[in-house]
PDB file of C-alpha atoms in Angstrom:
ATOM      1  CA  MET Z   1       0.000   0.000   0.000  1.00  0.00           C
ATOM      2  CA  ILE Z   2       1.334   3.444  -0.934  1.00  0.00           C
ATOM      3  CA  GLU Z   3       0.508   6.612   1.018  1.00  0.00           C
ATOM      4  CA  ARG Z   4       1.464   9.974  -0.517  1.00  0.00           C
ATOM      5  CA  TYR Z   5       1.931  13.210   1.430  1.00  0.00           C
ATOM      6  CA  VAL Z   6       2.169  16.431  -0.611  1.00  0.00           C
ATOM      7  CA  LEU Z   7       4.144  19.338   0.863  1.00  0.00           C
ATOM      8  CA  ASN Z   8       3.433  22.084  -1.670  1.00  0.00           C
ATOM      9  CA  GLN Z   9      -0.225  22.772  -0.995  1.00  0.00           C
ATOM     10  CA  SER Z  10      -1.840  25.425   1.182  1.00  0.00           C
ATOM     11  CA  LYS Z  11      -2.564  22.885   3.933  1.00  0.00           C
ATOM     12  CA  LEU Z  12       0.317  20.695   5.104  1.00  0.00           C
ATOM     13  CA  PRO Z  13      -0.408  17.031   5.859  1.00  0.00           C
ATOM     14  CA  THR Z  14       0.074  15.284   9.163  1.00  0.00           C
ATOM     15  CA  ILE Z  15       2.759  12.741   8.357  1.00  0.00           C
ATOM     16  CA  PRO Z  16       3.173   9.796  10.746  1.00  0.00           C
ATOM     17  CA  ALA Z  17       6.714   9.254  12.008  1.00  0.00           C
ATOM     18  CA  PRO Z  18       7.961   5.670  12.384  1.00  0.00           C
ATOM     19  CA  HIS Z  19       9.738   7.018  15.471  1.00  0.00           C
ATOM     20  CA  ASP Z  20      11.122   3.799  16.877  1.00  0.00           C
ATOM     21  CA  ALA Z  21      11.831   1.936  13.629  1.00  0.00           C
ATOM     22  CA  VAL Z  22      15.306   1.076  12.372  1.00  0.00           C
ATOM     23  CA  ILE Z  23      16.667   2.117   8.974  1.00  0.00           C
ATOM     24  CA  VAL Z  24      18.811  -0.599   7.381  1.00  0.00           C
ATOM     25  CA  LYS Z  25      19.775   1.125   4.111  1.00  0.00           C
ATOM     26  CA  PHE Z  26      19.746   4.502   2.355  1.00  0.00           C
ATOM     27  CA  GLY Z  27      19.356   5.187  -1.354  1.00  0.00           C
ATOM     28  CA  VAL Z  28      19.918   8.547  -3.021  1.00  0.00           C
ATOM     29  CA  ASP Z  29      19.973   9.943  -6.546  1.00  0.00           C
ATOM     30  CA  ASP Z  30      19.007  13.247  -8.182  1.00  0.00           C
ATOM     31  CA  GLU Z  31      15.271  12.598  -7.713  1.00  0.00           C
ATOM     32  CA  PHE Z  32      14.805  10.654  -4.468  1.00  0.00           C
ATOM     33  CA  LEU Z  33      16.179   9.974  -1.034  1.00  0.00           C
ATOM     34  CA  VAL Z  34      14.956   6.501  -0.070  1.00  0.00           C
ATOM     35  CA  LEU Z  35      14.963   5.018   3.439  1.00  0.00           C
ATOM     36  CA  TYR Z  36      14.624   1.230   3.729  1.00  0.00           C
ATOM     37  CA  PHE Z  37      13.378   0.039   7.102  1.00  0.00           C
ATOM     38  CA  GLU Z  38      13.855  -3.220   8.982  1.00  0.00           C
ATOM     39  CA  ASP Z  39      11.790  -6.348   8.360  1.00  0.00           C
ATOM     40  CA  ASN Z  40       8.971  -7.112  10.813  1.00  0.00           C
ATOM     41  CA  ILE Z  41       8.438  -3.394  11.385  1.00  0.00           C
ATOM     42  CA  SER Z  42       4.921  -4.030  12.707  1.00  0.00           C
ATOM     43  CA  HIS Z  43       6.283  -4.953  16.152  1.00  0.00           C
ATOM     44  CA  ARG Z  44       7.299  -1.297  16.669  1.00  0.00           C
ATOM     45  CA  ASP Z  45       4.920   0.840  18.757  1.00  0.00           C
ATOM     46  CA  SER Z  46       4.684   3.583  16.133  1.00  0.00           C
ATOM     47  CA  VAL Z  47       3.544   1.096  13.468  1.00  0.00           C
ATOM     48  CA  LYS Z  48       1.688  -1.806  15.078  1.00  0.00           C
ATOM     49  CA  TYR Z  49      -1.701  -0.112  15.456  1.00  0.00           C
ATOM     50  CA  ASP Z  50      -1.917   1.631  12.061  1.00  0.00           C
ATOM     51  CA  HIS Z  51      -0.273  -1.122   9.985  1.00  0.00           C
ATOM     52  CA  PRO Z  52      -0.412  -4.393  11.971  1.00  0.00           C
ATOM     53  CA  ASN Z  53       0.345  -6.546   8.891  1.00  0.00           C
ATOM     54  CA  ALA Z  54       3.307  -4.514   7.649  1.00  0.00           C
ATOM     55  CA  ASN Z  55       6.568  -6.342   7.098  1.00  0.00           C
ATOM     56  CA  THR Z  56       8.648  -3.331   6.097  1.00  0.00           C
ATOM     57  CA  LEU Z  57       8.431   0.299   5.044  1.00  0.00           C
ATOM     58  CA  ILE Z  58      10.132   2.157   2.211  1.00  0.00           C
ATOM     59  CA  MET Z  59      10.033   5.965   2.522  1.00  0.00           C
ATOM     60  CA  LYS Z  60      10.688   7.938  -0.666  1.00  0.00           C
ATOM     61  CA  PHE Z  61      11.348  11.674  -0.518  1.00  0.00           C
ATOM     62  CA  HIS Z  62      10.970  13.351  -3.942  1.00  0.00           C
ATOM     63  CA  LEU Z  63      13.737  15.945  -4.024  1.00  0.00           C
ATOM     64  CA  LEU Z  64      13.318  19.444  -5.429  1.00  0.00           C
ATOM     65  CA  ASN Z  65      17.024  20.014  -4.844  1.00  0.00           C
ATOM     66  CA  PRO Z  66      19.452  17.063  -5.113  1.00  0.00           C
ATOM     67  CA  GLU Z  67      21.703  18.618  -2.454  1.00  0.00           C
ATOM     68  CA  LEU Z  68      21.004  17.272   1.035  1.00  0.00           C
ATOM     69  CA  ASP Z  69      22.181  18.986   4.194  1.00  0.00           C
ATOM     70  CA  VAL Z  70      23.432  16.414   6.719  1.00  0.00           C
ATOM     71  CA  TYR Z  71      24.357  17.697  10.174  1.00  0.00           C
ATOM     72  CA  GLN Z  72      26.078  15.379  12.655  1.00  0.00           C
ATOM     73  CA  TRP Z  73      26.602  16.013  16.369  1.00  0.00           C
ATOM     74  CA  GLU Z  74      30.323  15.990  17.191  1.00  0.00           C
ATOM     75  CA  ARG Z  75      32.774  17.002  19.843  1.00  0.00           C
ATOM     76  CA  ILE Z  76      35.065  19.781  18.665  1.00  0.00           C
ATOM     77  CA  LEU Z  77      37.865  21.291  20.719  1.00  0.00           C
ATOM     78  CA  LYS Z  78      36.254  21.835  24.133  1.00  0.00           C
ATOM     79  CA  GLY Z  79      32.635  21.790  23.037  1.00  0.00           C
ATOM     80  CA  GLU Z  80      30.040  20.049  20.945  1.00  0.00           C
ATOM     81  CA  ALA Z  81      28.151  21.170  17.854  1.00  0.00           C
ATOM     82  CA  TYR Z  82      26.278  20.053  14.768  1.00  0.00           C
ATOM     83  CA  ILE Z  83      28.727  19.906  11.857  1.00  0.00           C
ATOM     84  CA  LEU Z  84      27.610  20.110   8.208  1.00  0.00           C
ATOM     85  CA  LYS Z  85      28.850  16.967   6.421  1.00  0.00           C
ATOM     86  CA  ASN Z  86      29.210  15.862   2.801  1.00  0.00           C
ATOM     87  CA  SER Z  87      25.880  14.076   2.347  1.00  0.00           C
ATOM     88  CA  LYS Z  88      26.954  11.646  -0.388  1.00  0.00           C
ATOM     89  CA  LYS Z  89      30.008  10.527   1.635  1.00  0.00           C
ATOM     90  CA  MET Z  90      27.939  10.106   4.790  1.00  0.00           C
ATOM     91  CA  ILE Z  91      25.305   7.970   3.057  1.00  0.00           C
ATOM     92  CA  ARG Z  92      28.000   5.781   1.445  1.00  0.00           C
ATOM     93  CA  LYS Z  93      29.634   5.377   4.869  1.00  0.00           C
ATOM     94  CA  TRP Z  94      26.324   4.430   6.509  1.00  0.00           C
ATOM     95  CA  ASN Z  95      25.527   1.887   3.780  1.00  0.00           C
ATOM     96  CA  LYS Z  96      29.005   0.266   4.008  1.00  0.00           C
ATOM     97  CA  ASN Z  97      28.754  -0.462   7.727  1.00  0.00           C
ATOM     98  CA  LYS Z  98      27.865  -4.067   8.513  1.00  0.00           C
ATOM     99  CA  GLY Z  99      25.087  -4.239  11.071  1.00  0.00           C
ATOM    100  CA  PHE Z 100      24.049  -0.713  10.138  1.00  0.00           C
ATOM    101  CA  ASN Z 101      21.243   0.429  12.411  1.00  0.00           C
ATOM    102  CA  MET Z 102      19.980   3.980  12.524  1.00  0.00           C
ATOM    103  CA  SER Z 103      16.781   4.847  14.348  1.00  0.00           C
ATOM    104  CA  TYR Z 104      14.227   7.252  12.916  1.00  0.00           C
ATOM    105  CA  LEU Z 105      13.303   9.633  15.731  1.00  0.00           C
ATOM    106  CA  TYR Z 106      11.055  12.372  14.312  1.00  0.00           C
ATOM    107  CA  HIS Z 107      10.644  14.976  11.578  1.00  0.00           C
ATOM    108  CA  TYR Z 108       9.631  18.604  11.133  1.00  0.00           C
ATOM    109  CA  VAL Z 109       7.437  19.431   8.124  1.00  0.00           C
ATOM    110  CA  ALA Z 110       7.186  22.793   6.336  1.00  0.00           C
ATOM    111  CA  TYR Z 111       6.180  23.988   2.887  1.00  0.00           C
ATOM    112  CA  ASN Z 112       8.375  22.024   0.403  1.00  0.00           C
ATOM    113  CA  SER Z 113      10.710  21.078   3.234  1.00  0.00           C
ATOM    114  CA  ILE Z 114      11.321  18.409   5.845  1.00  0.00           C
ATOM    115  CA  ILE Z 115      13.969  17.978   8.532  1.00  0.00           C
ATOM    116  CA  ILE Z 116      14.528  14.403   9.713  1.00  0.00           C
ATOM    117  CA  ASN Z 117      16.190  13.511  13.017  1.00  0.00           C
ATOM    118  CA  LEU Z 118      18.017  10.165  13.144  1.00  0.00           C
ATOM    119  CA  LEU Z 119      20.088   8.471  15.829  1.00  0.00           C
ATOM    120  CA  LYS Z 120      22.945   6.011  15.597  1.00  0.00           C
ATOM    121  CA  SER Z 121      25.858   6.575  17.953  1.00  0.00           C
ATOM    122  CA  GLU Z 122      25.374  10.304  17.402  1.00  0.00           C
ATOM    123  CA  ASN Z 123      22.457  12.543  16.516  1.00  0.00           C
ATOM    124  CA  VAL Z 124      22.003  13.333  12.800  1.00  0.00           C
ATOM    125  CA  TYR Z 125      19.722  15.839  11.067  1.00  0.00           C
ATOM    126  CA  ILE Z 126      18.960  15.660   7.346  1.00  0.00           C
ATOM    127  CA  GLN Z 127      17.374  18.749   5.788  1.00  0.00           C
ATOM    128  CA  LEU Z 128      15.595  18.214   2.445  1.00  0.00           C
ATOM    129  CA  GLU Z 129      13.668  20.268  -0.073  1.00  0.00           C
ATOM    130  CA  VAL Z 130      10.835  17.955  -1.171  1.00  0.00           C
ATOM    131  CA  ASP Z 131       7.449  18.303  -2.823  1.00  0.00           C
ATOM    132  CA  TYR Z 132       6.045  14.926  -1.754  1.00  0.00           C
ATOM    133  CA  ILE Z 133       6.814  11.879   0.358  1.00  0.00           C
ATOM    134  CA  GLU Z 134       5.662   8.325  -0.323  1.00  0.00           C
ATOM    135  CA  TYR Z 135       5.323   5.619   2.303  1.00  0.00           C
ATOM    136  CA  GLU Z 136       5.310   2.177   0.680  1.00  0.00           C
ATOM    137  CA  TRP Z 137       4.061  -0.382   3.188  1.00  0.00           C
ATOM    138  CA  ILE Z 138       4.978  -3.941   2.234  1.00  0.00           C
ATOM    139  CA  GLU Z 139       2.660  -6.475   3.865  1.00  0.00           C
ATOM    140  CA  LYS Z 140       3.670  -9.844   5.336  1.00  0.00           C
TER     141      LYS Z 140
END
């Protein structure tokens, strides 16, 4: 089942966040950022009531701008800060890691824009310019 959320209309949609689900792979090209979630996603609290028969979720963000802003929390000198990273390098690094697990925490939605907060060993924000988002629920 595919759900589409459009971000360039006068009324913004309420987009559910799979806030406790684990991302196992990223895909990115000039048109889409794609997040592939774990199998058996329906055991997660944020999913089990709305999609009890879901096996996995694929989130597709249709990009208006192929440049992604990835900010990662890091210690620098005597403090800590969010550092702007090279998005393509970061996604390649995340996909190379065996046992890659990154949790989807939440997102902020605005007109043609979304900011996604993820967590691995450090906090990561991804800022995107998008006109729509598709949730593809794959049933068991």
